CSV table of C-alpha atoms in Angstrom, one decimal:
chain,number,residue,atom,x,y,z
A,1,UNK,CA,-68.3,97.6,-81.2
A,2,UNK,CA,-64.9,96.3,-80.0
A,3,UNK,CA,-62.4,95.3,-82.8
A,4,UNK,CA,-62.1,92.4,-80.6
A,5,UNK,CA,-61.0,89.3,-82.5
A,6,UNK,CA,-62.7,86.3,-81.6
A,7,UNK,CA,-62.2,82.6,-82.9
A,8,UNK,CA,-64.8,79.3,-82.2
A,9,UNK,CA,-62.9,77.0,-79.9
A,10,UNK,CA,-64.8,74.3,-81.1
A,11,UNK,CA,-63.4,71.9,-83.5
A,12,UNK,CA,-65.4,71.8,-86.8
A,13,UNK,CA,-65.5,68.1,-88.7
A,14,UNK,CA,-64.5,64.8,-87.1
A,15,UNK,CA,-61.9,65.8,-84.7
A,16,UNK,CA,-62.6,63.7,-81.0
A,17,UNK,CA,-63.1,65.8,-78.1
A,18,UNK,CA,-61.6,64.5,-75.0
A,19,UNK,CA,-63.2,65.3,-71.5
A,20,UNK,CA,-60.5,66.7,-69.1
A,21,UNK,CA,-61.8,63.4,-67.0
A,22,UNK,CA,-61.9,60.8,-70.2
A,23,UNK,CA,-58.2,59.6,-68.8
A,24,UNK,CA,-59.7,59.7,-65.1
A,25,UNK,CA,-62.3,57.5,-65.8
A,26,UNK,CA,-60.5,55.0,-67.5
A,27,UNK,CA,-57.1,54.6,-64.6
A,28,UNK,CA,-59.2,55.3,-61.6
A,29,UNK,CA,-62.9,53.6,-62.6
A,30,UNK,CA,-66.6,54.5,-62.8
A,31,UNK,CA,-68.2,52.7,-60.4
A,32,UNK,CA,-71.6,51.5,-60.9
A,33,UNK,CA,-74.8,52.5,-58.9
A,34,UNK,CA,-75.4,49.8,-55.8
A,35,UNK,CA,-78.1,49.2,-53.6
A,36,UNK,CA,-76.8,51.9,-51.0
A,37,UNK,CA,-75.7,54.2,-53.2
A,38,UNK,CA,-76.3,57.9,-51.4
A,39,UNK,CA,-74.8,59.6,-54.1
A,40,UNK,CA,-73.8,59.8,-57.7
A,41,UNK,CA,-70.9,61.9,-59.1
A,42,UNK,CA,-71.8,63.0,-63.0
A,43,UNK,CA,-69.3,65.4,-65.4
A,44,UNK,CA,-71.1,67.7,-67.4
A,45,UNK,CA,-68.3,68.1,-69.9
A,46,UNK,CA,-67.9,70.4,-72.9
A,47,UNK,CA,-70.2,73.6,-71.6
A,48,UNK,CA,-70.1,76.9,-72.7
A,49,UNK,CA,-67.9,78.9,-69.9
A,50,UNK,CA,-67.5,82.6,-70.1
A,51,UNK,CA,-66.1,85.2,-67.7
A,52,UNK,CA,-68.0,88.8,-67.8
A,53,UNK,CA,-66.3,91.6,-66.2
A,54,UNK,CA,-67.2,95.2,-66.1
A,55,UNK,CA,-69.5,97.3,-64.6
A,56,UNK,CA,-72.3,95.5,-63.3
A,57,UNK,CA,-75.0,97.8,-65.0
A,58,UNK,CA,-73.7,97.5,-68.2
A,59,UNK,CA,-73.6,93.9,-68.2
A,60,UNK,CA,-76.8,93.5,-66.8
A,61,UNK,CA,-78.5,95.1,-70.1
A,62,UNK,CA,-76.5,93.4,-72.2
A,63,UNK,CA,-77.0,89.7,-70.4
A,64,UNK,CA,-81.0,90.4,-70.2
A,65,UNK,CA,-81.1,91.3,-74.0
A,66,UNK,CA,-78.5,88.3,-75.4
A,67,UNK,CA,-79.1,85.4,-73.0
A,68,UNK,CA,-82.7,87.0,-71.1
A,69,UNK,CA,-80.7,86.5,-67.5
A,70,UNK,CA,-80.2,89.3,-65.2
A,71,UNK,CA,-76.7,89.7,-63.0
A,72,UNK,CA,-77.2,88.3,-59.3
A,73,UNK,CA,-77.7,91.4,-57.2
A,74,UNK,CA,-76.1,90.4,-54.1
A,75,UNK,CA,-72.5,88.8,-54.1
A,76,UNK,CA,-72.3,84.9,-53.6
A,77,UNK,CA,-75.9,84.8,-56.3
A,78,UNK,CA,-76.1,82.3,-58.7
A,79,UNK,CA,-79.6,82.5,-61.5
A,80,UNK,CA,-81.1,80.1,-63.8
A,81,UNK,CA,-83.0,80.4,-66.6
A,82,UNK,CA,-86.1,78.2,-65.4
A,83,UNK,CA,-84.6,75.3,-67.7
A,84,UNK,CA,-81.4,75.2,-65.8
A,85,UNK,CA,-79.2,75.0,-68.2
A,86,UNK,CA,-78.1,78.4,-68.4
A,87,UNK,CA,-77.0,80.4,-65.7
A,88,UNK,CA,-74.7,83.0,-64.2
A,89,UNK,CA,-72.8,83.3,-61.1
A,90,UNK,CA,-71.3,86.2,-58.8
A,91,UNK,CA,-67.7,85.7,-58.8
A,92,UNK,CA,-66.3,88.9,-57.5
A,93,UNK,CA,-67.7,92.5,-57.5
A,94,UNK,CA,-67.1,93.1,-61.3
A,95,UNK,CA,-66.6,89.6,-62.2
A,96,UNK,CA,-69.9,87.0,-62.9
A,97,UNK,CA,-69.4,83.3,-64.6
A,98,UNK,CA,-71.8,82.7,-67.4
A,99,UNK,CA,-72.4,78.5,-68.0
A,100,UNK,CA,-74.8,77.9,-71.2
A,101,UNK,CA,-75.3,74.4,-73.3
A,102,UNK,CA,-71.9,74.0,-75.0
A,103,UNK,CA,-71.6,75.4,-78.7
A,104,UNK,CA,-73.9,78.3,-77.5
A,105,UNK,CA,-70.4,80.5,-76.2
A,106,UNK,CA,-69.1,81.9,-79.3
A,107,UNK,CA,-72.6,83.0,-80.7
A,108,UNK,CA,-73.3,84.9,-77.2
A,109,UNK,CA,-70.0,86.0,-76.7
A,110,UNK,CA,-70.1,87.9,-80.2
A,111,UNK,CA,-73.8,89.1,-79.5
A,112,UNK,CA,-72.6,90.0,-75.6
A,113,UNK,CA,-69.5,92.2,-77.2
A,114,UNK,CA,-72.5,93.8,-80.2
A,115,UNK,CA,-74.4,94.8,-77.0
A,116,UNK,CA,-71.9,96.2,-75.0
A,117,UNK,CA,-70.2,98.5,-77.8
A,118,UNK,CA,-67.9,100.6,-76.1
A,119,UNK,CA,-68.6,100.0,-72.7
A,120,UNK,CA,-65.2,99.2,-70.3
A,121,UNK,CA,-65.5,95.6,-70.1
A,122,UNK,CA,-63.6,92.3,-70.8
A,123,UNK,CA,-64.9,88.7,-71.8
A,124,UNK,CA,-62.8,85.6,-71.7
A,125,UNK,CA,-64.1,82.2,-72.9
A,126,UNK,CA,-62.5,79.6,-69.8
A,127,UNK,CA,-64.6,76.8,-70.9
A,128,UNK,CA,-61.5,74.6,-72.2
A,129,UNK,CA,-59.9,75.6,-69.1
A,130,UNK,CA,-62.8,74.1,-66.8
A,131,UNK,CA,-65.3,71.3,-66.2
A,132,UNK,CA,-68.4,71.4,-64.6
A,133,UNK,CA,-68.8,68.2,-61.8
A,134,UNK,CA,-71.8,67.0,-60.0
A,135,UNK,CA,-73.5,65.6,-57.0
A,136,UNK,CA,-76.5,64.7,-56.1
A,137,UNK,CA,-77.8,62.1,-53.2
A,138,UNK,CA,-78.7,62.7,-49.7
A,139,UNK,CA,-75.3,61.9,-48.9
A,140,UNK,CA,-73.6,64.5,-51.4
A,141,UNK,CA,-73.0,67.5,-48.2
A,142,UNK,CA,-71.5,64.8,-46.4
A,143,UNK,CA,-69.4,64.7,-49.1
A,144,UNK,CA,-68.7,68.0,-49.8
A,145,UNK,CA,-68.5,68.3,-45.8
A,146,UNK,CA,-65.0,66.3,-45.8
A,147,UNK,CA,-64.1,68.0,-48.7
A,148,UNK,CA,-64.6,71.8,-48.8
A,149,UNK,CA,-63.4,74.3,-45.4
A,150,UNK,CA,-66.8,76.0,-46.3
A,151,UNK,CA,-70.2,75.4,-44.4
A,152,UNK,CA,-72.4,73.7,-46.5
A,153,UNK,CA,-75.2,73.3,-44.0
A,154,UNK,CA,-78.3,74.1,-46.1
A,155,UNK,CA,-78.9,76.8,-43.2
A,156,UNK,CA,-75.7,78.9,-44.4
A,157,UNK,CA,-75.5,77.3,-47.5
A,158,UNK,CA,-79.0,78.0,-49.7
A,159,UNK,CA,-80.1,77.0,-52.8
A,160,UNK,CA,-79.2,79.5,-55.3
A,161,UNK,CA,-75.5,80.2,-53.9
A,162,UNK,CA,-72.2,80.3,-55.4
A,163,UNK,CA,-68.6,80.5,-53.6
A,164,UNK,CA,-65.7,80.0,-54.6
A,165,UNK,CA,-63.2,78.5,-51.9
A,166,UNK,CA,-60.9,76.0,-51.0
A,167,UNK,CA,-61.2,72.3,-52.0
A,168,UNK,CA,-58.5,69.9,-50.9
A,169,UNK,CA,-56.0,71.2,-51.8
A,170,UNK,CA,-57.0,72.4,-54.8
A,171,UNK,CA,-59.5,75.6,-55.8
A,172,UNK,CA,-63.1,75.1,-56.7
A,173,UNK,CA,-66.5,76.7,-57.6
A,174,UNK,CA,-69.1,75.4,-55.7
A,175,UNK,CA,-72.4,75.8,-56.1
A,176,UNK,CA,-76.3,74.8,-55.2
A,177,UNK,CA,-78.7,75.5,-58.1
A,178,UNK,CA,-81.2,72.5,-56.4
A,179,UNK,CA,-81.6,71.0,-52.9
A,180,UNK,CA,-80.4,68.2,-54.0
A,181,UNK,CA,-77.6,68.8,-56.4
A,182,UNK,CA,-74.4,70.4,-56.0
A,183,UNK,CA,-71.8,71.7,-58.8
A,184,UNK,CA,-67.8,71.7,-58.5
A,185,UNK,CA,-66.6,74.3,-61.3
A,186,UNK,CA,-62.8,73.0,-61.3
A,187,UNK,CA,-59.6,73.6,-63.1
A,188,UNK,CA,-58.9,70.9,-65.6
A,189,UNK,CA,-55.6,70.7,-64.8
A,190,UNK,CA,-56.8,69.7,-61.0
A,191,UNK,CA,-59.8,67.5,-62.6
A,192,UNK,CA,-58.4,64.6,-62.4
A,193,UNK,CA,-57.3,65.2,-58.5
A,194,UNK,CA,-60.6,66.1,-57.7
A,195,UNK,CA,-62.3,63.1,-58.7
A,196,UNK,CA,-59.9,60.7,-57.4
A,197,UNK,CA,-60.5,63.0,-54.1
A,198,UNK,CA,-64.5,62.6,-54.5
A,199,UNK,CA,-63.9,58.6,-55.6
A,200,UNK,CA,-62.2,58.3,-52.0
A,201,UNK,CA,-64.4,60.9,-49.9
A,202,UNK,CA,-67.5,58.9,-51.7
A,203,UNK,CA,-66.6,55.8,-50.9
A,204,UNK,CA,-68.2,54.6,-47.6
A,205,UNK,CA,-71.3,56.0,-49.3
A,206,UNK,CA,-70.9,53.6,-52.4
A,207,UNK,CA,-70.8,56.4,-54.7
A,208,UNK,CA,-71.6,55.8,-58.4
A,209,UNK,CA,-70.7,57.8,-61.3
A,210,UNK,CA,-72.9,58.3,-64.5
A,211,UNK,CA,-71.4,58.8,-67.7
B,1,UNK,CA,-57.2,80.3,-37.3
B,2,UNK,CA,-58.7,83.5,-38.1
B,3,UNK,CA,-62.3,83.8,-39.2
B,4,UNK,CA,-62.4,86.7,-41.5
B,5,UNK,CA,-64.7,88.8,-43.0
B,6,UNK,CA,-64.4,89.5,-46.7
B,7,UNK,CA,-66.0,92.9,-47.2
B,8,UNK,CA,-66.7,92.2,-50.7
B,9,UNK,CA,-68.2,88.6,-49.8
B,10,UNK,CA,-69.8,89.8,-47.5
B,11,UNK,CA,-69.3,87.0,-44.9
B,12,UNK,CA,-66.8,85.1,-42.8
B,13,UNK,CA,-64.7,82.9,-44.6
B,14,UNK,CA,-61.8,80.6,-43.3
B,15,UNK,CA,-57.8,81.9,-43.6
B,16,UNK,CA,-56.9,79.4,-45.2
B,17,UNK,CA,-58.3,81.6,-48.6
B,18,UNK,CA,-56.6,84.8,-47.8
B,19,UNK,CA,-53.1,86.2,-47.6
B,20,UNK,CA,-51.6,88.5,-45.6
B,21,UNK,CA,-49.9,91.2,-47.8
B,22,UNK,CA,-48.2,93.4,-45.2
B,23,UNK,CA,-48.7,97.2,-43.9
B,24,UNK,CA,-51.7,99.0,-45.2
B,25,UNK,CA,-51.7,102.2,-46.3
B,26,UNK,CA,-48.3,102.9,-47.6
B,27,UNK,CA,-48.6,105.9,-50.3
B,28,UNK,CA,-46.0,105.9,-53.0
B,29,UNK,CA,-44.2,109.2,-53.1
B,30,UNK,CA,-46.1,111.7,-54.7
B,31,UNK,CA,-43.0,113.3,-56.5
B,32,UNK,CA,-40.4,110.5,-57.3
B,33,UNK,CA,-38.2,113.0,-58.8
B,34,UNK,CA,-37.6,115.7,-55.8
B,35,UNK,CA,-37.8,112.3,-53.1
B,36,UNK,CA,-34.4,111.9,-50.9
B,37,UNK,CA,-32.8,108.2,-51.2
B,38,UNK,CA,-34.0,108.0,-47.3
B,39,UNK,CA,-37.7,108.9,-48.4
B,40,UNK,CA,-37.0,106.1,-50.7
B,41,UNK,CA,-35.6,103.8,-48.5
B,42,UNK,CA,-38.4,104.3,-45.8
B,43,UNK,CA,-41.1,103.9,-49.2
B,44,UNK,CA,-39.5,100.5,-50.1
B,45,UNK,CA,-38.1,98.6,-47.4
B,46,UNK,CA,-39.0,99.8,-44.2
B,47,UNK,CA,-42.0,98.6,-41.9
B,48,UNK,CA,-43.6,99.0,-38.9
B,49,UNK,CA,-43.5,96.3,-36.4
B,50,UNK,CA,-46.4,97.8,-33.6
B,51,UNK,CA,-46.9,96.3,-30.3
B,52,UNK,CA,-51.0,96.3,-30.6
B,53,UNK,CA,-53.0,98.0,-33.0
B,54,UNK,CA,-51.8,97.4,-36.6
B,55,UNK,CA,-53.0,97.9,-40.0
B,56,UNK,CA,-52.9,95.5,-43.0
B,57,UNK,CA,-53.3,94.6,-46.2
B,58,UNK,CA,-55.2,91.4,-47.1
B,59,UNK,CA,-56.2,89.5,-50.1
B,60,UNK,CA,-59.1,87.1,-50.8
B,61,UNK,CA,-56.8,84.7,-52.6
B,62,UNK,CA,-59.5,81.6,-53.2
B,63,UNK,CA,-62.4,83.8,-53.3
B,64,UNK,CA,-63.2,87.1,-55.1
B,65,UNK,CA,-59.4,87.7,-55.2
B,66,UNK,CA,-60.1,91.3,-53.9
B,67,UNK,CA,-57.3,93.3,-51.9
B,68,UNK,CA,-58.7,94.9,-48.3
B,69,UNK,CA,-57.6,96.3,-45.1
B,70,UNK,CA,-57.5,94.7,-41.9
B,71,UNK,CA,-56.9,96.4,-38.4
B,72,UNK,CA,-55.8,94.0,-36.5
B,73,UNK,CA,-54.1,93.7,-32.9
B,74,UNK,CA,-50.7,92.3,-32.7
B,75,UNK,CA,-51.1,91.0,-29.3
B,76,UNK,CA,-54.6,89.5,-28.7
B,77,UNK,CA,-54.7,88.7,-32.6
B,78,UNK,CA,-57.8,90.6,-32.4
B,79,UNK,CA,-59.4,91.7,-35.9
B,80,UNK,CA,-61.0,95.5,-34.5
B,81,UNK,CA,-62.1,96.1,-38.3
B,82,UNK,CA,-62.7,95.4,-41.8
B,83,UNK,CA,-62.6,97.4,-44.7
B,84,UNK,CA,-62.3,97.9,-48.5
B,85,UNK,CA,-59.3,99.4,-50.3
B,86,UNK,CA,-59.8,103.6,-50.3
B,87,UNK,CA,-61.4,103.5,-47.0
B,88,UNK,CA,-59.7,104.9,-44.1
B,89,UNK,CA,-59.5,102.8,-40.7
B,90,UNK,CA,-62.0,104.0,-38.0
B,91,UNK,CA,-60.1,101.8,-35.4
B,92,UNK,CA,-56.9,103.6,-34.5
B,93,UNK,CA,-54.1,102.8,-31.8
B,94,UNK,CA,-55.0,106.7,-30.7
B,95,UNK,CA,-58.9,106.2,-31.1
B,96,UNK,CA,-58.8,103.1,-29.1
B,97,UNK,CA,-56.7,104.6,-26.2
B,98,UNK,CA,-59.0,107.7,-26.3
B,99,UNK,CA,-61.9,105.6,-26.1
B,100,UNK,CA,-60.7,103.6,-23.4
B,101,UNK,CA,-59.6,106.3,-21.3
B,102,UNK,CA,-62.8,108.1,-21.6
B,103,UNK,CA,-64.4,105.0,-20.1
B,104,UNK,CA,-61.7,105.3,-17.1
B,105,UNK,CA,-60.4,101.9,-17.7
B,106,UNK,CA,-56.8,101.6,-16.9
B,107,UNK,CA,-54.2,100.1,-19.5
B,108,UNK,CA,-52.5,97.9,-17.3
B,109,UNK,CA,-49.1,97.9,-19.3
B,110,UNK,CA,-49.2,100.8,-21.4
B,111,UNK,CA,-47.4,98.6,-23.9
B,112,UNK,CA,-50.2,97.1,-25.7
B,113,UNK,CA,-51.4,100.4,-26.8
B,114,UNK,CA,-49.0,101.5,-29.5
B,115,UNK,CA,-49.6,105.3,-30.6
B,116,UNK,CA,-48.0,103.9,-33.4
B,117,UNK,CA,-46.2,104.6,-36.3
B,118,UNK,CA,-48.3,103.1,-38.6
B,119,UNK,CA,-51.4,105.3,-37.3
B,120,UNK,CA,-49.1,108.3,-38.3
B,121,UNK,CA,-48.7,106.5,-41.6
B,122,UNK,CA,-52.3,106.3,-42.4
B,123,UNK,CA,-53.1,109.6,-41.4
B,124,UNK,CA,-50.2,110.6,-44.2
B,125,UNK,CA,-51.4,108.9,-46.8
B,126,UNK,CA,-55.1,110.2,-46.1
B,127,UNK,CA,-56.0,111.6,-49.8
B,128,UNK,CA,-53.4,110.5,-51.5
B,129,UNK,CA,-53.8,106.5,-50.9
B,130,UNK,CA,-56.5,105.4,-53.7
């Protein structure tokens, strides 16, 4: 077991939480679902972000035994538990994203760090340091299309994939865990420029945002 | 625009999310120590500037944020090769040129086929380059 020292990030008692977008939403709108609406933007806020890195067969064990997911095994993966709510996602050769319900980080992270025991490894919790955005609609690849350099023709682009490349001109996570629903992972320091960016890019397709 | 293949990724991605980080393949002195200030000099500061085949150092900036090598040619912008840090190049200036003469093609102006410098470098730094 590492001496690691670990503390809970989130705030015990009555302390309000603040999505990175909560200002967003307020300056630059929410707009409603119309009758053309193609697609609808929604922030998953507050999730529990980790990053693994180590070896991959190392972490594997450990993952499988604490959360029951095994590692992608070809770069660019992305897996689910069936539920989606949990999943993990190929960053870079030793380096995989781990998203689970918010509040559920520390408790893994302590259990992942009990499995792993000596092993050469590192975790890092990033989930104050990122939101998670969505889209969904028949019109969200358009979307993405005047957003992203990357091809996001289903063709090249598969359910079940993860990249991580340019957006605007900010950085992103993007990812397909359905056919019809894409994820941005994005800084929450560039949040706030990313959904202005999709607000604009969305609009000829009246899109609406859930809260 | 280049369309580059990230050997970690394992596809093509656009430049826009790499950077160039110079000549591969340069090995830092084995023994600092008993190294001349030229040695030094030619360690730090100086490059090679080949007229064709070149290699390079790359790095995945918005992606896996993995370093690589490219081999690359000066003059058609070319990219021969791709491959991960350790590896050695199987594209050479002097593997190209022996290949082509083989086939009995004709380099028009022997220019574009440096015997370069910086194939010399990588055959230098063969086992001592991690």
């Amino acid at each position: 077991m590492s001496n690691a020292q670990q503390f809970d990030t989130r705030p015990q008692g009555e302390i309000p939480v603040e999505s990175p977008l909560a200002y967003s939403m307020q300056r630059s709108g929410a707009p409603k679902a119309k009758a053309g609406t193609k697609v609808t933007m929604r922030e998953r806020p507050f999730l529990g972000q980790l990053t693994l890195r180590g070896g991959a067969i190392v972490l594997d064990e450990a993952l499988r035994e604490v959360v029951g997911l095994g590692l992608p095994g070809e770069p660019l993966g992305l897996v689910q538990d069936q539920a989606g709510e949990r999943s993990i996602q190929w960053i870079s050769p030793d380096e995989w994203l781990l998203i689970v319900p918010g509040g559920e980080e520390f408790d893994i992270e302590r259990r992942l760090r009990e499995a792993l025991g000596d092993a050469h490894f590192a975790i890092s919790n990033v989930g104050g340091g990122q939101t998670v955005l969505e889209l969904e609609g028949e019109a969200a690849s358009e979307v993405l299309k005047k957003s992203v350099a990357y091809d996001v023709h289903p063709r090249h682009f598969s359910v079940g994939k993860g990249v991580t490349t340019v957006f605007a001109k900010a950085t992103v996570i993007l990812r397909r865990p359905s056919e019809e629903r894409w994820e941005l992972v994005v800084r929450r320091s560039f949040a706030d420029y990313t959904y202005r960016w999709l607000l604009d890019a969305g609009e000829e397709f009246d899109i609406a945002v859930e809260n | 625009m280049f369309y580059i293949l990230c050997p970690y990724c394992g596809e093509h991605r656009e430049e826009e999310e790499f950077h160039p980080k110079g000549q591969a393949h340069i090995a830092r002195p084995a023994d600092p120590e008993n190294t001349s200030d030229d040695e030094w000099g030619d360690y730090l500061f100086f490059r090679d500037n080949p007229r064709g085949v070149h290699h390079e150092l790359w790095v995945h900036a918005v992606g896996c944020r993995k370093f690589f090598n490219i081999t690359r040619h000066t003059v058609s912008y070319e990219i021969l090769e791709v491959y991960k840090m350790g590896e050695q190049p199987s594209i050479t200036a002097e593997s190209l040129a022996s290949a082509e003469k083989s086939q009995g093609v004709q380099v028009g102006d022997g220019g574009q086929q440096t015997v370069g410098a910086s194939d010399s470098a990588a055959k230098d730094s063969r086992g001592t380059k991690v």
